[in-house]
Amino acid sequence: MADTVVSAAVNVLIEKIFSGDLLKMVRSEGIESQLKELQKTWNYIEAVLADASEKQITDRSVKLWLQDLRRLAYDIEDVLDDMATECMRRKFCDESYGSTSTGNNLFKRIKLTCTNFTSRNLMYGRNMRSMLDDINVKLNDLAEKKNSLGDDAYNQNVSIISIVGLGGVGKTTLAQLLYNNKKVKARFELRVWICVSDEFDVKAISKIIYKSVAEKHKEFDNLDQLHVALQEKLSNKRFLIVLDDVWNEDQDKWEVLEKPLKGAPGSKIIVTTRKTTVASVMNCAEPYVLGILSDKDALSLLAKSALNEHNFDSHPSLISVARLIIKRCKGLPLALIAIGRVLKGKGNDEYEWDKLLKSEIWSSNDRILPALKLSYYILPSQLKQLFAYCCLFQKDYLFHKKELVLMWMAEGFLNHPNGNMSMESVGFEYFEELHARSFFQLHSTGNKYTLPKYTMHDLMNDLAISVAGDFFYVLDDKMDVNGRNKAFEKFRHFSYLGQGSAENENLKELHRCERLRTFLTVSDHSHYVYLDNVLVDLLPKLQFMRVLSLTQNSITDVPRSIGDLKHLRYLNFSGTEIKQVPEEVSELYNLQSLLVRGCMKLTSLPVSFHKLINLRHLDMSDTPSLNKTPLGMGGLTSLQTLSKVMIKRANGFKVSDLKGMLNLQGELSISGLEKVTVPQQATDANLEGKKGLVSLDMEWSDVFDDSRNSILEYKVFQMLRPPTKLNKLNIWSYGGMKFPSWFVGPSFDKLTELTIENCPNLVELSIGLISTLEYLFISFCENLVSIGENEVNVGSSDRKSVLKEVVLSHCDSLESYNCPNTVEKLHIFYCDSMTSVSMSTTLQELPSSLRSLDVFNCKNLKSFSHEHLQSLTSLEEMRIIRYDSFPCGSWPPNLRKLEIGRLKKPMSEWGLQNYPEWGLQNYPTSLVILRLDGSNSGVTSFAMEGDEMNAALTSFLLPPSLTFLEIRNFNDVESISEVVQHLTHLQRLYIWRCPNIKDVPQSTSSLTVHVD
């Protein structure tokens, strides 16, 4: 309708221009040709305007074109109307000037108005010509674009899919299933997940996307710079972006965010939202509406959650009450699961089920789902306050289990441990109970480098806020403290969700919260809160603080008044730019947890650190500038978390200072071990007695000069026997020739990961009796000649290896490796002397479990044969680079991914195609990913497998099964497009350093092409 109205207004004005007095003025000003061009182009566009208005509903490119046209149409209307007005003015002047009533005052005024008539006309005509020229350029551009509407060349390469449904119906769960699907992962080069929630902050969301795709954080002066950088990262990349829980209905905001999101054809954006209007604003295709569960599915879910059964067939007496429960849960999975977890402890007691059904909570009229409220009220009392405390977290906030438990502990919620359990153990037990009841959800499982992360569903967050009461106060950039004067005295727990410094005036009002116990800055990595100036005045007034968390760049300097907060038990500066923890912190005698993880600029801790007699957790992980451990640390015998210590000579921290720290748990890194000159100090450290350690790093200096003593280092290492329940052991820059005797014993029955790096004097290593080892990494051990594996099955028939991954790198003297049959991934890099790799203790039997084989720059390795390769039925991935003696043989039958090149011989001799006796012209049909390095290959062209008769001897045959092809360093190849046309399954093509290829195909909706 709007398009028709605008079009009609323009048409009326154009008709008016080309008639009567207006036409005379147009001709006198010399702008008739411009106006005729405008009329012609406008009529051309108007012919398709009605059709375009209809198509914009489903075609985003048409909608964008129409928006541009509307804006220009308004400009045209303004210009034409201005011309009509000017014509009237001139006519009025002409008529008035020629009037015979020359004696009156009115004429005098009119005469003054028209005195500069000629010069005004001259300027007017010049300005009008300029404006019409500009309009015609824009209009012609739109006319050209009109011809491309609907074509792939003009259409957006990004399609937007929306999942719409009620809260708790499973929108996020469905999106997670798609996001983590193996086939989906393989299709997209970049994947980003963003929890948007209520606030649609364009800059914040853009920063999260940039950080994810660039894999680094970078500050930008303005949004334009950020979007330029983001568009560069996404250009020619097929990406998947999930915007979870979107509420934005402002189309302008969406259009600003969308501008840089231009990737390769096939890119997708998935939006989850509760509102169809949101999907419409974001120009999504037909939304996928996720409805509530059917009665059958709802019954099945309730049975699974409450009874661990697929249905109620074995419990017919519960069917009727179960049907009433699912009706009251309104078919929402989250509510059904929560109620099911409540009923799980009741078994099949019909009375208890009926009692729950008749609870008065079902009749509540507030916005919280009764099923969720009921699951809260049935919680044990000690769990209620723990859950309510979580109202301080913003929606979609990700947190670690330990992070929350330490806050609970500081608040005094865990002061009644069960029996001999520590407060931390009680907290972990409570956390798991809340997780089991669906109050917390696992967001990511973590890996060897990261811990699992948890979150709360939005509806659970709403529930926490509703039950928390007046003692909790959350301030964000949408809330104001005005009008809440009476409530300030009640507040005990506060969290700040704002950004920047605009809201700091509100923060200053917190001085009225004299009894405040909790101050949290809750921020994701896109929002940075700067509170230095506010805290200087505020902290002295908050004398009852127990939990103070100032993380993620919220401060650059710690106020010295912090030493007056004598009740403080939890202090978190993680991720800030502070350079020191001031001496005043050592006056906090009640402090239990001090966290400075990720403080990259931190250089010092308080000298009087020993005063912190109640300290239980000191996390200094990822603090590379912190290289000194305070004296007296050894007296803090309550410490459970001590991420690292740095050994010094003279009056510095000694390794023996660890002696009394028997409660240490988790990870410990000890650096500077070359400074230990008395082995007895290592004995006194009593590492073996620290039963709670699961990960240990032992590091000597990487400088090997005359000051190093290999015999002494061996003796020290011998005395540093770790606890037997260790999971992970990393050894760095050890100068001894062999490992301690305790290392070869069978006592380390929990060790799963072993890293040995930069130990140039090490000659032999025996790991055979560590039967639990799953991951082995050995690098830069230049003199290592033997890795003992034969002991694995010696002396006990049930002692079997479980080793899954082996990495051997830059071990120049290592001639052979005997790989256990359980290994799934084997990587060998730069081992110049290696000649033999056998896959079992029998030297003949091949491991059925090997899935990945990676050999890089091992010029003397010669032991593989045709039979070896053919027998590796589980092998799916293989990389062969600079492996000069790679045998000519057939490929493993189930190979999916192959990278090969730089073999110092023509590619025709690689064993890929010219050995018909081995059937080498046929790749396995499973091969979908192929990377080829053409250095010194002699290849001049590519051909399709099956077309050998027409292929030259210098052609390389490509299998038709490929979905991914990368070619690099093919200097003599000139053409690629013809063979690509026959690779019907190909989705990605990468061409690197192939200067003579002239016919690179263009990216399409099914094929992403990248050239460098």
PDB file of N, CA, C and O in Angstrom, residues 47-80:
ATOM      1  N   ALA A  47       6.343  -0.157 -13.667  1.00  0.00           N
ATOM      2  CA  ALA A  47       5.693  -1.293 -14.328  1.00  0.00           C
ATOM      3  C   ALA A  47       5.791  -2.570 -13.504  1.00  0.00           C
ATOM      4  O   ALA A  47       4.957  -3.468 -13.641  1.00  0.00           O
ATOM      5  N   VAL A  48       6.812  -2.666 -12.650  1.00  0.00           N
ATOM      6  CA  VAL A  48       6.975  -3.895 -11.856  1.00  0.00           C
ATOM      7  C   VAL A  48       6.742  -3.644 -10.375  1.00  0.00           C
ATOM      8  O   VAL A  48       6.959  -4.512  -9.549  1.00  0.00           O
ATOM      9  N   LEU A  49       6.259  -2.432 -10.048  1.00  0.00           N
ATOM     10  CA  LEU A  49       6.141  -2.078  -8.636  1.00  0.00           C
ATOM     11  C   LEU A  49       5.122  -2.949  -7.902  1.00  0.00           C
ATOM     12  O   LEU A  49       5.360  -3.407  -6.790  1.00  0.00           O
ATOM     13  N   ALA A  50       3.987  -3.194  -8.519  1.00  0.00           N
ATOM     14  CA  ALA A  50       2.964  -4.003  -7.859  1.00  0.00           C
ATOM     15  C   ALA A  50       3.455  -5.423  -7.614  1.00  0.00           C
ATOM     16  O   ALA A  50       3.255  -5.994  -6.539  1.00  0.00           O
ATOM     17  N   ASP A  51       4.118  -5.968  -8.631  1.00  0.00           N
ATOM     18  CA  ASP A  51       4.649  -7.325  -8.485  1.00  0.00           C
ATOM     19  C   ASP A  51       5.720  -7.383  -7.405  1.00  0.00           C
ATOM     20  O   ASP A  51       5.781  -8.318  -6.611  1.00  0.00           O
ATOM     21  N   ALA A  52       6.537  -6.347  -7.360  1.00  0.00           N
ATOM     22  CA  ALA A  52       7.595  -6.310  -6.354  1.00  0.00           C
ATOM     23  C   ALA A  52       7.023  -6.212  -4.951  1.00  0.00           C
ATOM     24  O   ALA A  52       7.535  -6.830  -4.008  1.00  0.00           O
ATOM     25  N   SER A  53       5.953  -5.439  -4.795  1.00  0.00           N
ATOM     26  CA  SER A  53       5.331  -5.303  -3.479  1.00  0.00           C
ATOM     27  C   SER A  53       4.839  -6.640  -2.960  1.00  0.00           C
ATOM     28  O   SER A  53       4.865  -6.916  -1.765  1.00  0.00           O
ATOM     29  N   GLU A  54       4.378  -7.493  -3.860  1.00  0.00           N
ATOM     30  CA  GLU A  54       3.916  -8.818  -3.454  1.00  0.00           C
ATOM     31  C   GLU A  54       5.087  -9.752  -3.166  1.00  0.00           C
ATOM     32  O   GLU A  54       5.081 -10.501  -2.197  1.00  0.00           O
ATOM     33  N   LYS A  55       6.125  -9.664  -3.991  1.00  0.00           N
ATOM     34  CA  LYS A  55       7.266 -10.566  -3.847  1.00  0.00           C
ATOM     35  C   LYS A  55       8.107 -10.278  -2.597  1.00  0.00           C
ATOM     36  O   LYS A  55       8.812 -11.154  -2.112  1.00  0.00           O
ATOM     37  N   GLN A  56       8.031  -9.030  -2.093  1.00  0.00           N
ATOM     38  CA  GLN A  56       8.878  -8.683  -0.950  1.00  0.00           C
ATOM     39  C   GLN A  56       8.545  -9.527   0.275  1.00  0.00           C
ATOM     40  O   GLN A  56       9.350  -9.657   1.199  1.00  0.00           O
ATOM     41  N   ILE A  57       7.376 -10.122   0.310  1.00  0.00           N
ATOM     42  CA  ILE A  57       6.975 -10.935   1.455  1.00  0.00           C
ATOM     43  C   ILE A  57       7.887 -12.135   1.605  1.00  0.00           C
ATOM     44  O   ILE A  57       8.254 -12.537   2.716  1.00  0.00           O
ATOM     45  N   THR A  58       8.305 -12.717   0.499  1.00  0.00           N
ATOM     46  CA  THR A  58       9.126 -13.931   0.553  1.00  0.00           C
ATOM     47  C   THR A  58      10.538 -13.736   0.043  1.00  0.00           C
ATOM     48  O   THR A  58      11.407 -14.575   0.300  1.00  0.00           O
ATOM     49  N   ASP A  59      10.782 -12.641  -0.670  1.00  0.00           N
ATOM     50  CA  ASP A  59      12.099 -12.429  -1.265  1.00  0.00           C
ATOM     51  C   ASP A  59      12.766 -11.223  -0.615  1.00  0.00           C
ATOM     52  O   ASP A  59      12.349 -10.082  -0.803  1.00  0.00           O
ATOM     53  N   ARG A  60      13.798 -11.475   0.173  1.00  0.00           N
ATOM     54  CA  ARG A  60      14.450 -10.401   0.923  1.00  0.00           C
ATOM     55  C   ARG A  60      15.105  -9.381  -0.005  1.00  0.00           C
ATOM     56  O   ARG A  60      15.098  -8.185   0.272  1.00  0.00           O
ATOM     57  N   SER A  61      15.688  -9.842  -1.119  1.00  0.00           N
ATOM     58  CA  SER A  61      16.357  -8.907  -2.021  1.00  0.00           C
ATOM     59  C   SER A  61      15.363  -7.903  -2.592  1.00  0.00           C
ATOM     60  O   SER A  61      15.670  -6.726  -2.769  1.00  0.00           O
ATOM     61  N   VAL A  62      14.134  -8.357  -2.887  1.00  0.00           N
ATOM     62  CA  VAL A  62      13.102  -7.458  -3.396  1.00  0.00           C
ATOM     63  C   VAL A  62      12.703  -6.445  -2.329  1.00  0.00           C
ATOM     64  O   VAL A  62      12.506  -5.258  -2.598  1.00  0.00           O
ATOM     65  N   LYS A  63      12.616  -6.929  -1.096  1.00  0.00           N
ATOM     66  CA  LYS A  63      12.232  -6.040  -0.003  1.00  0.00           C
ATOM     67  C   LYS A  63      13.269  -4.929   0.190  1.00  0.00           C
ATOM     68  O   LYS A  63      12.918  -3.754   0.358  1.00  0.00           O
ATOM     69  N   LEU A  64      14.540  -5.290   0.149  1.00  0.00           N
ATOM     70  CA  LEU A  64      15.590  -4.286   0.298  1.00  0.00           C
ATOM     71  C   LEU A  64      15.560  -3.282  -0.861  1.00  0.00           C
ATOM     72  O   LEU A  64      15.766  -2.082  -0.660  1.00  0.00           O
ATOM     73  N   TRP A  65      15.308  -3.785  -2.060  1.00  0.00           N
ATOM     74  CA  TRP A  65      15.228  -2.910  -3.242  1.00  0.00           C
ATOM     75  C   TRP A  65      14.081  -1.924  -3.090  1.00  0.00           C
ATOM     76  O   TRP A  65      14.216  -0.734  -3.381  1.00  0.00           O
ATOM     77  N   LEU A  66      12.950  -2.410  -2.617  1.00  0.00           N
ATOM     78  CA  LEU A  66      11.796  -1.542  -2.427  1.00  0.00           C
ATOM     79  C   LEU A  66      12.059  -0.475  -1.367  1.00  0.00           C
ATOM     80  O   LEU A  66      11.609   0.669  -1.499  1.00  0.00           O
ATOM     81  N   GLN A  67      12.782  -0.841  -0.337  1.00  0.00           N
ATOM     82  CA  GLN A  67      13.104   0.146   0.699  1.00  0.00           C
ATOM     83  C   GLN A  67      13.961   1.275   0.125  1.00  0.00           C
ATOM     84  O   GLN A  67      13.743   2.458   0.427  1.00  0.00           O
ATOM     85  N   ASP A  68      14.926   0.910  -0.703  1.00  0.00           N
ATOM     86  CA  ASP A  68      15.751   1.937  -1.354  1.00  0.00           C
ATOM     87  C   ASP A  68      14.893   2.815  -2.277  1.00  0.00           C
ATOM     88  O   ASP A  68      15.080   4.039  -2.346  1.00  0.00           O
ATOM     89  N   LEU A  69      13.971   2.170  -2.992  1.00  0.00           N
ATOM     90  CA  LEU A  69      13.112   2.917  -3.919  1.00  0.00           C
ATOM     91  C   LEU A  69      12.207   3.886  -3.161  1.00  0.00           C
ATOM     92  O   LEU A  69      12.002   5.030  -3.589  1.00  0.00           O
ATOM     93  N   ARG A  70      11.652   3.460  -2.039  1.00  0.00           N
ATOM     94  CA  ARG A  70      10.788   4.338  -1.255  1.00  0.00           C
ATOM     95  C   ARG A  70      11.536   5.590  -0.821  1.00  0.00           C
ATOM     96  O   ARG A  70      11.021   6.702  -0.890  1.00  0.00           O
ATOM     97  N   ARG A  71      12.774   5.377  -0.324  1.00  0.00           N
ATOM     98  CA  ARG A  71      13.560   6.526   0.123  1.00  0.00           C
ATOM     99  C   ARG A  71      13.798   7.510  -1.025  1.00  0.00           C
ATOM    100  O   ARG A  71      13.683   8.732  -0.857  1.00  0.00           O
ATOM    101  N   LEU A  72      14.130   6.975  -2.202  1.00  0.00           N
ATOM    102  CA  LEU A  72      14.382   7.852  -3.347  1.00  0.00           C
ATOM    103  C   LEU A  72      13.092   8.514  -3.834  1.00  0.00           C
ATOM    104  O   LEU A  72      13.098   9.682  -4.264  1.00  0.00           O
ATOM    105  N   ALA A  73      11.985   7.777  -3.736  1.00  0.00           N
ATOM    106  CA  ALA A  73      10.704   8.342  -4.171  1.00  0.00           C
ATOM    107  C   ALA A  73      10.332   9.559  -3.328  1.00  0.00           C
ATOM    108  O   ALA A  73       9.813  10.563  -3.844  1.00  0.00           O
ATOM    109  N   TYR A  74      10.587   9.486  -2.041  1.00  0.00           N
ATOM    110  CA  TYR A  74      10.337  10.640  -1.181  1.00  0.00           C
ATOM    111  C   TYR A  74      11.213  11.823  -1.600  1.00  0.00           C
ATOM    112  O   TYR A  74      10.774  12.984  -1.601  1.00  0.00           O
ATOM    113  N   ASP A  75      12.466  11.537  -1.955  1.00  0.00           N
ATOM    114  CA  ASP A  75      13.355  12.612  -2.414  1.00  0.00           C
ATOM    115  C   ASP A  75      12.834  13.238  -3.709  1.00  0.00           C
ATOM    116  O   ASP A  75      12.868  14.459  -3.886  1.00  0.00           O
ATOM    117  N   ILE A  76      12.391  12.366  -4.636  1.00  0.00           N
ATOM    118  CA  ILE A  76      11.852  12.865  -5.915  1.00  0.00           C
ATOM    119  C   ILE A  76      10.632  13.742  -5.663  1.00  0.00           C
ATOM    120  O   ILE A  76      10.481  14.831  -6.236  1.00  0.00           O
ATOM    121  N   GLU A  77       9.748  13.272  -4.793  1.00  0.00           N
ATOM    122  CA  GLU A  77       8.536  14.030  -4.482  1.00  0.00           C
ATOM    123  C   GLU A  77       8.890  15.399  -3.907  1.00  0.00           C
ATOM    124  O   GLU A  77       8.287  16.421  -4.266  1.00  0.00           O
ATOM    125  N   ASP A  78       9.903  15.435  -3.038  1.00  0.00           N
ATOM    126  CA  ASP A  78      10.317  16.720  -2.441  1.00  0.00           C
ATOM    127  C   ASP A  78      10.837  17.682  -3.508  1.00  0.00           C
ATOM    128  O   ASP A  78      10.518  18.878  -3.502  1.00  0.00           O
ATOM    129  N   VAL A  79      11.650  17.158  -4.422  1.00  0.00           N
ATOM    130  CA  VAL A  79      12.232  18.013  -5.461  1.00  0.00           C
ATOM    131  C   VAL A  79      11.145  18.539  -6.395  1.00  0.00           C
ATOM    132  O   VAL A  79      11.106  19.738  -6.734  1.00  0.00           O
ATOM    133  N   LEU A  80      10.256  17.649  -6.854  1.00  0.00           N
ATOM    134  CA  LEU A  80       9.198  18.072  -7.769  1.00  0.00           C
ATOM    135  C   LEU A  80       8.253  19.057  -7.103  1.00  0.00           C
ATOM    136  O   LEU A  80       7.779  20.021  -7.730  1.00  0.00           O
TER     137      LEU A  80
END
